[in-house]
Amino acid sequence: MDLGLADRVFVVTGGSKGLGFATAAALVADGARVVLASRDEKNMAEAVTRLEEQGAEGRAVGIAADLADPEAANRLADATLARHGRLDGALISVGGPPPARAADATDTQWRDAFETVFLGAVRAVRTLIDTMPGEGAIGLVLSTSVRSPIAGLGISNGLRPGLAMVAKDMADEFGPRGIRVFGLMPGRIATDRMRELDGSMGTNARSEAIASIPLGRYGDPAEFGRTAAFLLSPVCGYVTGSVIPVDGGALRTL
């Protein structure tokens, strides 16, 4: 299927590894151009090199940016326009807050997570949308904690559902301009972040999690990336305001 992504330009935050990188790889594989954002310049440079080795042919560039910084979104928007003269969409991935039960997390942990996971994402969406002159799409990487709490991830359980409602609100606001806003809820995807979480939750965490997944395995990051690229593409031009699970069927809610 031709997704209609050729020469379209996307910003991908958290793009140096994990779900962000997988999405960037899927976008460039279909002909898009990507601007990767990451806090770690070394990881970002390595990610751009990997994309070029996979055939990106100069269609990927990296910019150091931490979405907790109030100026980061503006720098991303300005750099994207300076290089490409347009912006067609973005995937906003900010990683996850540290594991902790909601009552055990400190005020500092809550504030830091709010600045990055919540406010940083909201600021990035509204700033990048202001840069988009025509139709486009913004996807926010959330978590299945939007619909069902995850044991030991109290901060995520608190912030992700609110961010999903912000996505819904922005879909209403910007729909008349032809800009779609949606959320993705990754479940157990085999990323470095998931391996760290499994390690913090005991020796049986992975096997217990797999037992609860109907497909009987963790997802591959590329499976998430292809889903995100599909939803960002013009082929999905009538999908907005939705929050879509990519979890192997693990969620038991509708």
mmCIF file of C-alpha atoms in Angstrom:
data_model
loop_
_atom_site.group_PDB
_atom_site.id
_atom_site.type_symbol
_atom_site.label_atom_id
_atom_site.label_comp_id
_atom_site.label_asym_id
_atom_site.label_seq_id
_atom_site.Cartn_x
_atom_site.Cartn_y
_atom_site.Cartn_z
ATOM 1 C CA MET A 1 0.000 0.000 0.000
ATOM 2 C CA ASP A 2 1.238 3.486 -0.862
ATOM 3 C CA LEU A 3 0.754 5.501 2.322
ATOM 4 C CA GLY A 4 1.269 8.827 0.548
ATOM 5 C CA LEU A 5 4.228 9.733 2.753
ATOM 6 C CA ALA A 6 6.765 10.516 0.032
ATOM 7 C CA ASP A 7 8.573 13.794 0.812
ATOM 8 C CA ARG A 8 6.286 14.628 3.712
ATOM 9 C CA VAL A 9 8.115 15.969 6.769
ATOM 10 C CA PHE A 10 7.659 14.694 10.318
ATOM 11 C CA VAL A 11 9.182 15.545 13.675
ATOM 12 C CA VAL A 12 9.758 12.524 15.907
ATOM 13 C CA THR A 13 10.628 13.231 19.529
ATOM 14 C CA GLY A 14 12.308 10.541 21.585
ATOM 15 C CA GLY A 15 13.533 9.520 18.159
ATOM 16 C CA SER A 16 16.970 8.142 18.990
ATOM 17 C CA LYS A 17 15.738 4.728 20.121
ATOM 18 C CA GLY A 18 12.751 2.640 21.091
ATOM 19 C CA LEU A 19 9.303 3.475 19.782
ATOM 20 C CA GLY A 20 10.340 6.856 18.398
ATOM 21 C CA PHE A 21 13.185 5.404 16.349
ATOM 22 C CA ALA A 22 10.983 2.557 15.107
ATOM 23 C CA THR A 23 8.430 5.102 13.889
ATOM 24 C CA ALA A 24 11.093 7.223 12.209
ATOM 25 C CA ALA A 25 12.412 4.119 10.434
ATOM 26 C CA ALA A 26 8.923 3.239 9.178
ATOM 27 C CA LEU A 27 8.338 6.806 7.962
ATOM 28 C CA VAL A 28 11.577 7.075 5.993
ATOM 29 C CA ALA A 29 11.078 3.580 4.575
ATOM 30 C CA ASP A 30 7.931 4.952 2.942
ATOM 31 C CA GLY A 31 9.683 8.040 1.575
ATOM 32 C CA ALA A 32 9.117 10.606 4.319
ATOM 33 C CA ARG A 33 11.693 12.983 5.776
ATOM 34 C CA VAL A 34 12.178 13.030 9.529
ATOM 35 C CA VAL A 35 13.617 15.403 12.099
ATOM 36 C CA LEU A 36 14.632 13.404 15.153
ATOM 37 C CA ALA A 37 14.716 15.003 18.584
ATOM 38 C CA SER A 38 16.535 13.557 21.572
ATOM 39 C CA ARG A 39 18.133 14.801 24.771
ATOM 40 C CA ASP A 40 21.253 12.730 24.094
ATOM 41 C CA GLU A 41 23.279 14.051 21.151
ATOM 42 C CA LYS A 42 25.391 10.907 20.851
ATOM 43 C CA ASN A 43 22.351 8.607 20.705
ATOM 44 C CA MET A 44 20.706 10.956 18.228
ATOM 45 C CA ALA A 45 23.721 10.999 15.904
ATOM 46 C CA GLU A 46 23.873 7.206 16.024
ATOM 47 C CA ALA A 47 20.164 7.002 15.207
ATOM 48 C CA VAL A 48 20.570 9.229 12.137
ATOM 49 C CA THR A 49 23.482 7.048 10.982
ATOM 50 C CA ARG A 50 21.374 3.900 11.415
ATOM 51 C CA LEU A 51 18.562 5.396 9.356
ATOM 52 C CA GLU A 52 20.982 6.361 6.604
ATOM 53 C CA GLU A 53 22.389 2.824 6.606
ATOM 54 C CA GLN A 54 18.829 1.600 6.130
ATOM 55 C CA GLY A 55 18.424 3.782 3.041
ATOM 56 C CA ALA A 56 17.247 7.124 4.397
ATOM 57 C CA GLU A 57 19.585 8.858 1.905
ATOM 58 C CA GLY A 58 19.828 12.212 3.672
ATOM 59 C CA ARG A 59 16.164 12.189 4.694
ATOM 60 C CA ALA A 60 16.924 12.153 8.428
ATOM 61 C CA VAL A 61 18.440 14.832 10.644
ATOM 62 C CA GLY A 62 18.786 15.098 14.407
ATOM 63 C CA ILE A 63 18.299 18.004 16.802
ATOM 64 C CA ALA A 64 19.144 18.009 20.505
ATOM 65 C CA ALA A 65 15.993 18.875 22.438
ATOM 66 C CA ASP A 66 14.493 18.164 25.839
ATOM 67 C CA LEU A 67 10.750 18.788 25.827
ATOM 68 C CA ALA A 68 10.897 19.807 29.479
ATOM 69 C CA ASP A 69 12.705 22.913 28.198
ATOM 70 C CA PRO A 70 10.066 25.562 27.317
ATOM 71 C CA GLU A 71 12.083 26.627 24.271
ATOM 72 C CA ALA A 72 12.692 23.157 22.849
ATOM 73 C CA ALA A 73 9.501 22.945 20.794
ATOM 74 C CA ASN A 74 10.156 26.317 19.162
ATOM 75 C CA ARG A 75 13.698 25.254 18.254
ATOM 76 C CA LEU A 76 12.368 22.067 16.702
ATOM 77 C CA ALA A 77 9.753 23.916 14.672
ATOM 78 C CA ASP A 78 12.202 26.575 13.476
ATOM 79 C CA ALA A 79 14.868 24.030 12.525
ATOM 80 C CA THR A 80 12.356 21.913 10.621
ATOM 81 C CA LEU A 81 11.081 24.859 8.601
ATOM 82 C CA ALA A 82 14.609 26.110 7.943
ATOM 83 C CA ARG A 83 15.659 22.741 6.555
ATOM 84 C CA HIS A 84 12.512 21.572 4.778
ATOM 85 C CA GLY A 85 10.191 24.565 4.488
ATOM 86 C CA ARG A 86 7.210 22.542 5.700
ATOM 87 C CA LEU A 87 5.902 20.280 8.452
ATOM 88 C CA ASP A 88 3.252 17.632 7.911
ATOM 89 C CA GLY A 89 3.067 15.996 11.303
ATOM 90 C CA ALA A 90 4.796 14.611 14.355
ATOM 91 C CA LEU A 91 5.053 11.732 16.736
ATOM 92 C CA ILE A 92 5.440 13.002 20.291
ATOM 93 C CA SER A 93 7.188 10.405 22.445
ATOM 94 C CA VAL A 94 8.651 11.511 25.768
ATOM 95 C CA GLY A 95 9.527 8.248 27.446
ATOM 96 C CA GLY A 96 8.103 7.223 30.771
ATOM 97 C CA PRO A 97 8.324 8.433 34.364
ATOM 98 C CA PRO A 98 10.231 6.381 36.942
ATOM 99 C CA PRO A 99 8.483 3.365 38.455
ATOM 100 C CA ALA A 100 6.837 4.057 41.785
ATOM 101 C CA ARG A 101 3.483 3.579 43.447
ATOM 102 C CA ALA A 102 1.419 6.754 43.312
ATOM 103 C CA ALA A 103 1.588 7.351 47.059
ATOM 104 C CA ASP A 104 5.303 6.571 47.229
ATOM 105 C CA ALA A 105 6.445 8.940 44.464
ATOM 106 C CA THR A 106 7.956 12.156 45.777
ATOM 107 C CA ASP A 107 6.727 15.629 44.912
ATOM 108 C CA THR A 108 9.887 16.121 42.861
ATOM 109 C CA GLN A 109 9.215 12.972 40.840
ATOM 110 C CA TRP A 110 5.649 14.097 40.169
ATOM 111 C CA ARG A 111 6.755 17.598 39.128
ATOM 112 C CA ASP A 112 9.561 16.372 36.895
ATOM 113 C CA ALA A 113 7.255 13.877 35.178
ATOM 114 C CA PHE A 114 4.557 16.506 34.713
ATOM 115 C CA GLU A 115 7.039 18.897 33.086
ATOM 116 C CA THR A 116 8.228 16.285 30.593
ATOM 117 C CA VAL A 117 5.480 13.711 30.099
ATOM 118 C CA PHE A 118 2.519 16.062 30.298
ATOM 119 C CA LEU A 119 3.358 19.735 29.803
ATOM 120 C CA GLY A 120 6.299 19.052 27.491
ATOM 121 C CA ALA A 121 4.058 16.981 25.220
ATOM 122 C CA VAL A 122 1.221 19.522 25.242
ATOM 123 C CA ARG A 123 3.625 22.365 24.479
ATOM 124 C CA ALA A 124 5.175 20.414 21.608
ATOM 125 C CA VAL A 125 1.809 19.637 20.032
ATOM 126 C CA ARG A 126 0.483 23.193 20.129
ATOM 127 C CA THR A 127 3.801 24.654 18.914
ATOM 128 C CA LEU A 128 4.181 22.236 16.013
ATOM 129 C CA ILE A 129 0.555 22.639 14.977
ATOM 130 C CA ASP A 130 1.132 26.384 14.707
ATOM 131 C CA THR A 131 3.890 25.539 12.204
ATOM 132 C CA MET A 132 1.616 23.411 10.003
ATOM 133 C CA PRO A 133 -0.079 25.554 7.344
ATOM 134 C CA GLY A 134 -2.335 22.808 6.038
ATOM 135 C CA GLU A 135 -3.572 19.337 6.837
ATOM 136 C CA GLY A 136 -1.466 17.036 8.976
ATOM 137 C CA ALA A 137 -1.392 14.641 11.893
ATOM 138 C CA ILE A 138 0.032 14.516 15.402
ATOM 139 C CA GLY A 139 0.353 11.258 17.329
ATOM 140 C CA LEU A 140 1.075 11.089 21.059
ATOM 141 C CA VAL A 141 2.726 8.001 22.485
ATOM 142 C CA LEU A 142 0.805 7.226 25.662
ATOM 143 C CA SER A 143 0.430 3.895 27.492
ATOM 144 C CA THR A 144 -2.211 1.284 28.219
ATOM 145 C CA SER A 145 -2.360 3.012 31.628
ATOM 146 C CA VAL A 146 -4.778 5.378 29.864
ATOM 147 C CA ARG A 147 -7.445 2.697 30.294
ATOM 148 C CA SER A 148 -6.181 0.421 33.029
ATOM 149 C CA PRO A 149 -3.621 1.093 35.782
ATOM 150 C CA ILE A 150 -0.276 -0.681 35.620
ATOM 151 C CA ALA A 151 1.074 -1.933 38.949
ATOM 152 C CA GLY A 152 4.124 -0.006 40.076
ATOM 153 C CA LEU A 153 3.707 2.839 37.572
ATOM 154 C CA GLY A 154 1.648 5.243 39.648
ATOM 155 C CA ILE A 155 2.911 8.420 37.977
ATOM 156 C CA SER A 156 2.095 7.081 34.522
ATOM 157 C CA ASN A 157 -1.319 5.970 35.787
ATOM 158 C CA GLY A 158 -1.928 9.529 36.938
ATOM 159 C CA LEU A 159 -0.653 11.507 33.934
ATOM 160 C CA ARG A 160 -1.366 9.423 30.838
ATOM 161 C CA PRO A 161 -5.187 9.453 31.038
ATOM 162 C CA GLY A 162 -5.173 13.251 31.296
ATOM 163 C CA LEU A 163 -2.893 13.518 28.275
ATOM 164 C CA ALA A 164 -5.247 11.265 26.319
ATOM 165 C CA MET A 165 -8.085 13.687 27.053
ATOM 166 C CA VAL A 166 -5.906 16.593 25.946
ATOM 167 C CA ALA A 167 -5.389 14.781 22.636
ATOM 168 C CA LYS A 168 -9.157 14.397 22.333
ATOM 169 C CA ASP A 169 -9.673 18.086 23.107
ATOM 170 C CA MET A 170 -7.072 19.139 20.537
ATOM 171 C CA ALA A 171 -8.625 16.861 17.939
ATOM 172 C CA ASP A 172 -11.838 18.847 18.395
ATOM 173 C CA GLU A 173 -10.017 22.168 18.262
ATOM 174 C CA PHE A 174 -7.854 21.571 15.215
ATOM 175 C CA GLY A 175 -10.095 19.239 13.219
ATOM 176 C CA PRO A 176 -11.637 22.148 11.259
ATOM 177 C CA ARG A 177 -8.122 22.921 9.965
ATOM 178 C CA GLY A 178 -7.703 19.358 8.751
ATOM 179 C CA ILE A 179 -5.203 18.502 11.485
ATOM 180 C CA ARG A 180 -5.703 15.156 13.184
ATOM 181 C CA VAL A 181 -4.607 14.423 16.749
ATOM 182 C CA PHE A 182 -4.638 10.917 18.197
ATOM 183 C CA GLY A 183 -2.974 8.766 20.824
ATOM 184 C CA LEU A 184 -1.249 5.398 20.726
ATOM 185 C CA MET A 185 -1.202 3.046 23.694
ATOM 186 C CA PRO A 186 1.787 0.717 23.460
ATOM 187 C CA GLY A 187 1.615 -2.344 25.637
ATOM 188 C CA ARG A 188 4.535 -4.667 26.273
ATOM 189 C CA ILE A 189 6.938 -3.743 23.466
ATOM 190 C CA ALA A 190 10.515 -5.074 23.615
ATOM 191 C CA THR A 191 12.344 -1.766 24.129
ATOM 192 C CA ASP A 192 15.171 -0.850 26.504
ATOM 193 C CA ARG A 193 12.605 0.925 28.680
ATOM 194 C CA MET A 194 10.503 -2.245 28.961
ATOM 195 C CA ARG A 195 13.541 -4.346 29.838
ATOM 196 C CA GLU A 196 14.396 -1.873 32.608
ATOM 197 C CA LEU A 197 10.843 -2.003 33.961
ATOM 198 C CA ASP A 198 10.809 -5.802 33.882
ATOM 199 C CA GLY A 199 14.097 -5.808 35.778
ATOM 200 C CA SER A 200 12.703 -3.534 38.472
ATOM 201 C CA MET A 201 9.588 -5.636 39.013
ATOM 202 C CA GLY A 202 11.087 -9.024 39.825
ATOM 203 C CA THR A 203 12.482 -12.068 38.075
ATOM 204 C CA ASN A 204 9.079 -13.344 36.940
ATOM 205 C CA ALA A 205 7.769 -10.049 35.571
ATOM 206 C CA ARG A 206 8.310 -10.884 31.895
ATOM 207 C CA SER A 207 6.838 -14.392 32.022
ATOM 208 C CA GLU A 208 3.833 -13.167 34.009
ATOM 209 C CA ALA A 209 3.264 -10.367 31.516
ATOM 210 C CA ILE A 210 3.490 -12.699 28.528
ATOM 211 C CA ALA A 211 0.926 -14.981 30.148
ATOM 212 C CA SER A 212 -1.559 -12.077 30.105
ATOM 213 C CA ILE A 213 -1.051 -11.217 26.418
ATOM 214 C CA PRO A 214 -3.338 -13.100 23.986
ATOM 215 C CA LEU A 215 -0.625 -13.165 21.294
ATOM 216 C CA GLY A 216 1.719 -14.733 23.834
ATOM 217 C CA ARG A 217 4.717 -12.469 23.263
ATOM 218 C CA TYR A 218 6.074 -8.946 23.553
ATOM 219 C CA GLY A 219 5.696 -6.716 20.530
ATOM 220 C CA ASP A 220 8.580 -5.766 18.286
ATOM 221 C CA PRO A 221 9.275 -1.995 18.137
ATOM 222 C CA ALA A 222 8.953 -2.179 14.354
ATOM 223 C CA GLU A 223 5.356 -3.369 14.746
ATOM 224 C CA PHE A 224 4.568 -0.246 16.722
ATOM 225 C CA GLY A 225 6.497 1.952 14.283
ATOM 226 C CA ARG A 226 4.599 0.691 11.254
ATOM 227 C CA THR A 227 1.298 1.253 13.050
ATOM 228 C CA ALA A 228 2.271 4.810 13.974
ATOM 229 C CA ALA A 229 3.450 5.593 10.435
ATOM 230 C CA PHE A 230 0.171 4.255 9.020
ATOM 231 C CA LEU A 231 -1.879 6.434 11.381
ATOM 232 C CA LEU A 232 0.223 9.509 10.588
ATOM 233 C CA SER A 233 -0.228 8.973 6.870
ATOM 234 C CA PRO A 234 -2.941 10.483 4.638
ATOM 235 C CA VAL A 235 -4.386 6.979 4.252
ATOM 236 C CA CYS A 236 -5.811 7.433 7.766
ATOM 237 C CA GLY A 237 -7.261 10.840 6.978
ATOM 238 C CA TYR A 238 -10.522 10.160 8.839
ATOM 239 C CA VAL A 239 -8.945 8.976 12.104
ATOM 240 C CA THR A 240 -8.732 11.632 14.811
ATOM 241 C CA GLY A 241 -9.457 11.873 18.523
ATOM 242 C CA SER A 242 -8.903 8.139 18.885
ATOM 243 C CA VAL A 243 -6.614 6.409 21.370
ATOM 244 C CA ILE A 244 -5.460 3.181 19.785
ATOM 245 C CA PRO A 245 -3.895 0.214 21.614
ATOM 246 C CA VAL A 246 -0.858 -1.550 20.175
ATOM 247 C CA ASP A 247 -0.642 -4.231 22.843
ATOM 248 C CA GLY A 248 -1.148 -7.711 21.458
ATOM 249 C CA GLY A 249 -4.666 -7.753 22.904
ATOM 250 C CA ALA A 250 -3.558 -7.328 26.532
ATOM 251 C CA LEU A 251 -6.082 -4.626 27.426
ATOM 252 C CA ARG A 252 -9.322 -6.161 28.687
ATOM 253 C CA THR A 253 -11.296 -2.923 28.293
ATOM 254 C CA LEU A 254 -13.095 -1.674 25.201
#
